[in-house]
Coordinates of C-alpha atoms (C1' of nucleotides) and ligand atoms in Angstrom, one line a residue:
Chain A
M252 CA -21.0 -4.0 0.0
T253 CA -23.6 -6.7 -0.4
I254 CA -23.7 -10.3 0.9
Y255 CA -22.5 -12.6 -2.0
T256 CA -23.3 -16.2 -2.7
A257 CA -21.7 -18.3 -5.4
A258 CA -24.9 -17.7 -7.5
S259 CA -24.8 -13.9 -7.2
L260 CA -21.1 -13.8 -7.7
K261 CA -21.6 -15.8 -11.0
A262 CA -24.4 -13.5 -12.1
E263 CA -22.3 -10.3 -11.5
L264 CA -19.3 -11.9 -13.2
N265 CA -21.2 -13.2 -16.3
E266 CA -23.0 -9.9 -16.7
K267 CA -19.5 -8.4 -17.6
G268 CA -18.5 -11.3 -19.8
W269 CA -16.4 -12.9 -17.0
R270 CA -16.5 -16.3 -15.6
L271 CA -17.1 -18.0 -12.3
T272 CA -14.2 -20.4 -11.7
P273 CA -13.7 -22.9 -8.9
Q274 CA -10.8 -20.8 -7.7
R275 CA -12.9 -17.7 -7.5
E276 CA -15.7 -19.6 -5.7
I277 CA -13.3 -21.1 -3.1
I278 CA -11.6 -17.8 -2.4
L279 CA -14.9 -16.1 -1.8
E280 CA -15.9 -18.9 0.5
I281 CA -12.7 -18.7 2.5
F282 CA -13.2 -15.0 3.2
Q283 CA -16.8 -15.5 4.1
N284 CA -16.0 -18.1 6.7
L285 CA -13.0 -16.2 8.2
P286 CA -13.3 -15.4 12.0
K287 CA -14.2 -11.8 12.7
G288 CA -11.1 -9.6 12.7
T289 CA -9.0 -11.8 10.5
H290 CA -7.1 -10.0 7.7
L291 CA -5.4 -12.1 5.0
S292 CA -2.4 -11.2 2.8
A293 CA -2.0 -12.8 -0.6
E294 CA 0.6 -15.1 1.0
D295 CA -1.7 -15.9 3.9
L296 CA -4.5 -16.8 1.5
Y297 CA -2.1 -18.9 -0.5
N298 CA -1.1 -20.9 2.5
T299 CA -4.6 -21.3 3.8
L300 CA -5.7 -22.7 0.5
E301 CA -2.8 -25.1 0.4
E302 CA -3.5 -26.4 3.9
D303 CA -7.2 -26.6 3.0
G304 CA -6.3 -29.0 0.1
H305 CA -7.3 -26.5 -2.5
P306 CA -4.1 -25.1 -3.7
I307 CA -4.3 -22.1 -6.0
S308 CA -1.3 -20.4 -7.7
L309 CA -0.1 -17.1 -6.3
S310 CA -0.7 -15.4 -9.7
T311 CA -4.3 -16.3 -9.6
I312 CA -4.6 -15.2 -6.0
Y313 CA -3.2 -11.8 -6.8
R314 CA -5.5 -11.5 -9.7
T315 CA -8.5 -12.6 -7.8
L316 CA -7.9 -10.3 -4.8
K317 CA -7.7 -7.3 -7.1
L318 CA -10.7 -8.3 -9.0
M319 CA -12.8 -8.9 -5.9
A320 CA -11.6 -5.6 -4.4
R321 CA -12.6 -3.7 -7.5
M322 CA -16.0 -5.4 -7.4
G323 CA -16.5 -4.3 -3.9
I324 CA -16.6 -7.8 -2.5
L325 CA -13.3 -7.5 -0.6
R326 CA -11.8 -4.5 1.2
E327 CA -8.1 -3.8 0.5
L328 CA -6.4 -2.9 3.7
E329 CA -3.0 -1.1 4.1
L330 CA -2.2 -2.1 7.6
A331 CA 1.3 -0.7 7.7
E332 CA 3.1 -3.9 7.2
G333 CA 4.5 -3.4 3.8
H334 CA 1.8 -5.5 2.0
K335 CA -1.9 -5.4 1.5
H336 CA -4.4 -7.3 3.6
Y337 CA -7.9 -8.3 2.6
E338 CA -11.2 -9.0 4.4
I339 CA -14.8 -9.4 3.2
N340 CA -16.7 -6.1 2.7
Q341 CA -19.9 -6.2 4.7
P342 CA -22.6 -3.6 5.1
A343 CA -24.0 -1.7 8.0
P344 CA -23.9 -3.8 11.2
Y345 CA -20.6 -5.5 10.4
H346 CA -18.9 -2.6 8.8
H347 CA -15.9 -1.4 10.8
H348 CA -12.7 0.6 10.8
H349 CA -9.1 0.2 12.0
L350 CA -6.9 1.7 14.6
I351 CA -3.3 0.8 13.8
C352 CA -0.1 1.1 15.9
V353 CA 2.6 2.3 13.5
K354 CA 5.3 0.8 15.5
C355 CA 4.2 -2.8 16.3
N356 CA 1.3 -3.0 13.8
K357 CA -1.2 -4.0 16.4
T358 CA -4.6 -3.3 15.0
I359 CA -7.9 -2.7 16.8
E360 CA -11.2 -2.7 14.9
F361 CA -14.0 -0.3 15.8
K362 CA -17.4 0.6 14.6
N363 CA -19.0 3.9 13.7
D364 CA -22.2 4.3 11.8
G365 CA -21.6 7.9 10.9
I366 CA -18.6 7.3 8.8
L367 CA -20.2 4.9 6.4
K368 CA -23.0 7.5 6.0
T369 CA -20.5 10.2 5.3
G370 CA -18.7 8.1 2.8
T371 CA -21.8 7.2 1.0
K372 CA -23.0 10.7 0.9
T373 CA -19.6 12.0 -0.3
A374 CA -19.3 9.5 -3.2
Q375 CA -22.9 10.1 -4.2
K376 CA -22.4 13.9 -4.3
E377 CA -19.5 13.5 -6.7
G378 CA -21.3 10.8 -8.8
Y379 CA -18.9 8.1 -7.8
H380 CA -19.9 4.5 -7.4
L381 CA -18.9 3.4 -3.9
L382 CA -16.9 0.3 -3.3
D383 CA -15.4 0.8 0.2
C384 CA -15.1 3.4 2.8
Q385 CA -12.5 3.0 5.7
L386 CA -11.2 5.2 8.4
I387 CA -7.7 4.5 9.1
I388 CA -6.2 5.8 12.4
H389 CA -2.4 5.8 12.6
A390 CA -1.2 6.0 16.2
V391 CA 1.2 4.6 18.7
C392 CA -0.2 2.0 21.2
P393 CA 0.3 2.3 24.9
T394 CA 3.1 -0.4 25.0
C395 CA 5.1 1.2 22.1
Q396 CA 4.8 4.6 23.8
R397 CA 6.7 3.2 26.7
S398 CA 9.2 1.3 24.7
L399 CA 12.7 2.7 24.0
I400 CA 13.0 1.4 20.4
P401 CA 13.6 4.2 18.2
L402 CA 11.5 5.2 15.1
Chain B
M226 CA -0.8 17.3 13.6
T227 CA 0.8 20.6 14.6
I228 CA 2.3 23.3 12.5
Y229 CA 6.1 22.8 12.5
T230 CA 9.0 25.4 12.0
A231 CA 12.7 24.4 11.6
A232 CA 13.0 25.3 15.3
S233 CA 10.2 23.2 16.6
L234 CA 11.3 20.3 14.4
K235 CA 14.8 20.6 15.8
A236 CA 13.4 20.7 19.4
E237 CA 11.4 17.5 18.9
L238 CA 14.3 15.7 17.2
N239 CA 16.8 16.6 19.8
E240 CA 14.5 15.6 22.6
K241 CA 14.9 12.1 21.3
G242 CA 18.6 12.3 20.7
W243 CA 18.1 12.8 17.0
R244 CA 19.5 15.7 14.8
L245 CA 18.2 18.4 12.6
T246 CA 20.0 18.1 9.3
P247 CA 19.8 20.4 6.3
Q248 CA 18.2 17.5 4.4
R249 CA 15.3 17.2 7.0
E250 CA 14.9 21.0 7.1
I251 CA 14.6 21.3 3.3
I252 CA 12.2 18.3 3.0
L253 CA 9.9 19.9 5.6
E254 CA 10.0 23.2 3.8
I255 CA 9.1 21.5 0.5
F256 CA 6.1 20.0 2.0
Q257 CA 5.0 23.1 3.8
N258 CA 5.1 25.1 0.5
L259 CA 3.4 22.6 -1.6
P260 CA 0.1 23.8 -3.4
K261 CA -3.0 22.4 -1.7
G262 CA -3.9 19.1 -3.0
T263 CA -0.4 18.0 -4.0
H264 CA 0.7 14.5 -3.0
L265 CA 4.3 13.5 -3.4
S266 CA 5.9 10.1 -3.8
A267 CA 9.5 9.4 -2.8
E268 CA 10.4 9.7 -6.4
D269 CA 8.4 13.0 -6.9
L270 CA 10.3 14.4 -3.9
Y271 CA 13.6 13.3 -5.2
N272 CA 12.9 15.0 -8.5
T273 CA 11.6 18.2 -6.9
L274 CA 14.7 18.5 -4.8
E275 CA 17.0 17.9 -7.7
E276 CA 15.2 20.6 -9.8
D277 CA 15.4 22.9 -6.8
G278 CA 19.2 22.6 -6.7
H279 CA 19.1 20.7 -3.4
P280 CA 19.6 17.1 -4.4
I281 CA 19.2 14.4 -1.7
S282 CA 19.7 10.8 -2.1
L283 CA 16.8 8.4 -2.4
S284 CA 17.9 6.5 0.7
T285 CA 17.7 9.7 2.7
I286 CA 14.3 10.5 1.2
Y287 CA 12.9 7.2 2.1
R288 CA 14.3 7.4 5.6
T289 CA 13.0 11.0 6.1
L290 CA 9.6 10.3 4.9
K291 CA 9.2 7.4 7.2
L292 CA 10.6 9.4 10.1
M293 CA 8.3 12.4 9.5
A294 CA 5.2 10.2 9.1
R295 CA 6.0 8.5 12.4
M296 CA 6.4 11.8 14.1
G297 CA 3.1 12.9 12.8
I298 CA 4.5 15.6 10.6
L299 CA 3.6 14.0 7.3
R300 CA 0.7 11.8 6.3
E301 CA 1.4 8.6 4.5
L302 CA -1.2 8.0 1.8
E303 CA -2.1 4.9 -0.1
L304 CA -3.7 6.3 -3.2
A305 CA -4.0 3.1 -5.2
E306 CA -1.0 3.7 -7.4
G307 CA 1.3 1.0 -6.1
H308 CA 3.5 3.4 -4.1
K309 CA 3.0 5.7 -1.2
H310 CA 2.3 9.4 -1.3
Y311 CA 2.9 12.0 1.3
E312 CA 1.5 15.4 2.3
I313 CA 1.8 17.7 5.2
N314 CA -0.2 16.7 8.2
Q315 CA -2.3 19.7 9.3
P316 CA -4.9 20.2 12.1
A317 CA -8.6 21.2 11.9
P318 CA -9.4 23.7 9.3
Y319 CA -7.0 22.1 6.7
H320 CA -7.5 18.5 7.7
H321 CA -9.2 16.5 4.9
H322 CA -9.8 13.1 3.3
H323 CA -9.6 11.4 0.0
L324 CA -12.2 9.9 -2.4
I325 CA -10.3 7.7 -5.0
C326 CA -11.3 6.2 -8.2
V327 CA -9.8 2.7 -8.2
K328 CA -9.7 2.6 -12.0
C329 CA -8.0 5.8 -13.0
N330 CA -6.7 6.9 -9.6
K331 CA -8.4 10.4 -9.8
T332 CA -8.5 11.7 -6.3
I333 CA -10.8 14.3 -4.7
E334 CA -10.2 15.9 -1.4
F335 CA -13.0 16.6 1.0
K336 CA -13.4 17.9 4.5
N337 CA -15.5 16.6 7.4
D338 CA -14.9 17.8 11.0
G339 CA -16.7 14.9 12.6
I340 CA -14.2 12.3 11.3
L341 CA -11.2 13.9 13.0
K342 CA -13.2 14.1 16.2
T343 CA -14.1 10.4 16.0
G344 CA -10.5 9.5 15.3
T345 CA -9.2 11.5 18.3
K346 CA -11.9 10.0 20.6
T347 CA -11.2 6.5 19.4
A348 CA -7.5 6.7 19.9
Q349 CA -7.8 8.4 23.3
K350 CA -10.3 5.7 24.4
E351 CA -7.7 2.9 23.7
G352 CA -4.7 4.9 25.0
Y353 CA -3.2 5.4 21.7
H354 CA -1.1 8.5 20.8
L355 CA -2.8 9.8 17.6
L356 CA -0.6 10.5 14.5
D357 CA -3.0 10.7 11.7
C358 CA -6.6 9.9 10.8
Q359 CA -7.8 9.5 7.2
L360 CA -11.0 8.4 5.7
I361 CA -10.4 6.6 2.4
I362 CA -13.3 6.2 -0.1
H363 CA -12.6 3.6 -2.8
A364 CA -15.0 4.2 -5.6
V365 CA -15.4 4.4 -9.5
C366 CA -15.6 7.9 -10.9
P367 CA -18.3 8.9 -13.4
T368 CA -15.9 8.7 -16.4
C369 CA -14.7 5.2 -15.5
Q370 CA -18.2 4.0 -14.9
R371 CA -19.0 4.7 -18.5
S372 CA -15.6 3.4 -19.8
L373 CA -15.4 -0.1 -21.3
I374 CA -12.0 -1.0 -20.0
P375 CA -12.3 -4.1 -17.9
L376 CA -11.3 -4.4 -14.3
Chain C
dC278 C1' -24.1 -32.5 -26.2
dA279 C1' -20.3 -31.1 -29.5
dA280 C1' -18.0 -27.4 -31.4
dC281 C1' -16.3 -22.8 -30.6
dT282 C1' -14.7 -18.6 -28.6
dT283 C1' -12.0 -16.4 -25.4
dA284 C1' -11.4 -15.7 -20.3
dT285 C1' -8.7 -17.8 -17.0
dT286 C1' -5.0 -20.5 -15.0
dG287 C1' -0.2 -21.7 -13.4
dA288 C1' 4.8 -21.4 -14.0
dG289 C1' 8.4 -18.6 -14.2
dA290 C1' 10.6 -14.4 -15.5
dA291 C1' 10.5 -9.3 -14.9
dT292 C1' 9.5 -5.0 -12.4
dA293 C1' 9.5 -1.6 -9.1
dA294 C1' 9.3 0.2 -4.5
dT295 C1' 11.7 0.1 -0.4
dC296 C1' 15.3 -1.4 2.8
dA297 C1' 20.0 -2.9 4.6
dG298 C1' 25.1 -2.6 5.1
dC299 C1' 28.9 0.2 5.4
dA300 C1' 32.4 3.8 5.2
dA301 C1' 32.6 8.8 5.3
dT302 C1' 30.5 13.0 7.2
dA303 C1' 28.8 16.2 10.3
dG304 C1' 25.3 17.6 14.2
dG305 C1' 25.0 18.4 19.2
dT306 C1' 27.2 18.8 23.6
dG307 C1' 30.8 20.2 26.8
Chain D
dC122 C1' 37.8 22.6 19.6
dA123 C1' 37.2 17.6 20.6
dC124 C1' 34.3 13.8 21.1
dC125 C1' 30.6 10.7 20.2
dT126 C1' 27.4 8.8 17.3
dA127 C1' 23.3 10.0 14.3
dT128 C1' 23.0 10.6 9.6
dT129 C1' 24.1 10.5 4.8
dG130 C1' 24.9 8.5 0.1
dC131 C1' 26.5 4.6 -2.3
dT132 C1' 25.5 0.2 -3.6
dG133 C1' 23.6 -4.1 -3.5
dA134 C1' 19.6 -6.8 -1.6
dT135 C1' 14.6 -7.8 -0.7
dT136 C1' 10.1 -8.6 -1.6
dA137 C1' 5.5 -7.7 -3.1
dT138 C1' 3.2 -7.6 -7.1
dT139 C1' 2.8 -7.8 -12.2
dC140 C1' 3.7 -9.6 -16.9
dT141 C1' 4.1 -13.2 -20.5
dC142 C1' 2.6 -17.1 -22.6
dA143 C1' 1.1 -21.7 -23.6
dA144 C1' -2.4 -24.9 -21.8
dT145 C1' -7.1 -25.3 -20.0
dA146 C1' -11.8 -24.8 -19.3
dA147 C1' -16.2 -21.7 -18.8
dG148 C1' -20.1 -20.2 -21.1
dT149 C1' -22.5 -20.0 -25.5
dT150 C1' -24.6 -21.6 -29.7
dG151 C1' -26.5 -24.7 -33.1
Ligands
MN152 MN1 -11.1 -5.6 9.8
MN153 MN1 -4.5 15.4 0.4
ZN154 ZN1 2.5 -0.7 19.3
ZN155 ZN1 -11.9 6.9 -12.7

DNA sequence: CAACTTATTGAGAATAATCAGCAATAGGTG
DNA sequence: CACCTATTGCTGATTATTCTCAATAAGTTG
C-alpha cells in the first residue's frame, strides 16, 4: 500500500531476483492513471492495452495481475461478476471499500478510516504482513428490491 | 443474517413463490451443524452429503448455494483458492471476518463489532438491503514470510 | 560492451469451476 | 386428489484462469 514509480517497482522486483519489463511498467502505469472508481478485469486490461497501442498477451496479463496483487501494488476485487477485478492499492486518504448489489452488480465505493486501522492492527497482532484490507458489503440495491426478477 | 429453521426457511421461500425441498432443508441443516470455522466449497458439500447418505447432485448444490447466499442465509467467501466457500451467516455475537495468507491460504477468523455496524449503516444510507458484510485481509503469514518459494 | 544466466514472454493447449437446457419429478394450493 | 409450475439430476456447454514450452531479453559479470 505504497505509491509506486517505475524505479521503486524495479528496485522491489530486483531485490527478489525478478525483473522490470516494459510490460510490467506499462501495466503499472495504466492502473495509476485510471479514473477513480474504475475496476479492470484481465480482459478489460487486455483491451485497454490493445487500444493504447501496447498490446500484451493475456498470459502475461494474468501473470502480472497476480504478481502485483501479491506484492500489494494492486487490489484483487471479487465484485460478484464471476471474474476478478483489479485497481491500484493506495494508502489512507484514497483507501476505500465496496458496497455491491448482488443482483445487478452495481458497486458503490465508500471510505472509512477505522477499517484500515482494524485491518492493520489485526494483521500485526498475528504477525502477518499486510497486503490489502477490504470491506465487502453484499446487498440489494433500491432498484433491484423493487424488480420482480427472481433470484 | 437471522437464525433460520426449516419452518422459517419454508415461510420465506413460499412468500416468493418458491418451494422448500428436502435438498434445501438438508443443506441448511448441514451448514447449521458445521463446527465453527468450517468453510465448505460446492465440492466439499457434495462429498459431505454423499458420506452422510443424502446425495444431492452438483447442479442442485450450486443452485442452492447461490440461492441461499442471495437470501442472506449463507455467506459467500472468496478465500483465495480459486473457488468459492460458504458458511452460515450469523448475526452479532457470531459474526466474524477473515485474515488470509495469499501464499498458503491459511485463514484466521477474527471478530470486530464495529465493522458490522459500519456495514449496516453504509447499506442503510444508500437504501440497500444488507445481506452480508465481510472484512477480508489479504496478507502473508509468518511462515510464508520466511519461505523462499517465489510469488 | 560482450558473454552468460535465467526470468519472462506469447501462443496455444489444458483445467476446473460454474452454468444452461431439458425431460422427469414433486411441492404447494384448492 | 388434481393442477400448475418450481425444482431436480443428467449431460453438455461456457469461461476464467493456468500450464507448457520454445524464443526472447533483463540484469550481471568480467
Ligand atoms: Mn474501488
Ligand atoms: Mn468463517
Ligand atoms: Zn441492483
Ligand atoms: Zn502462509
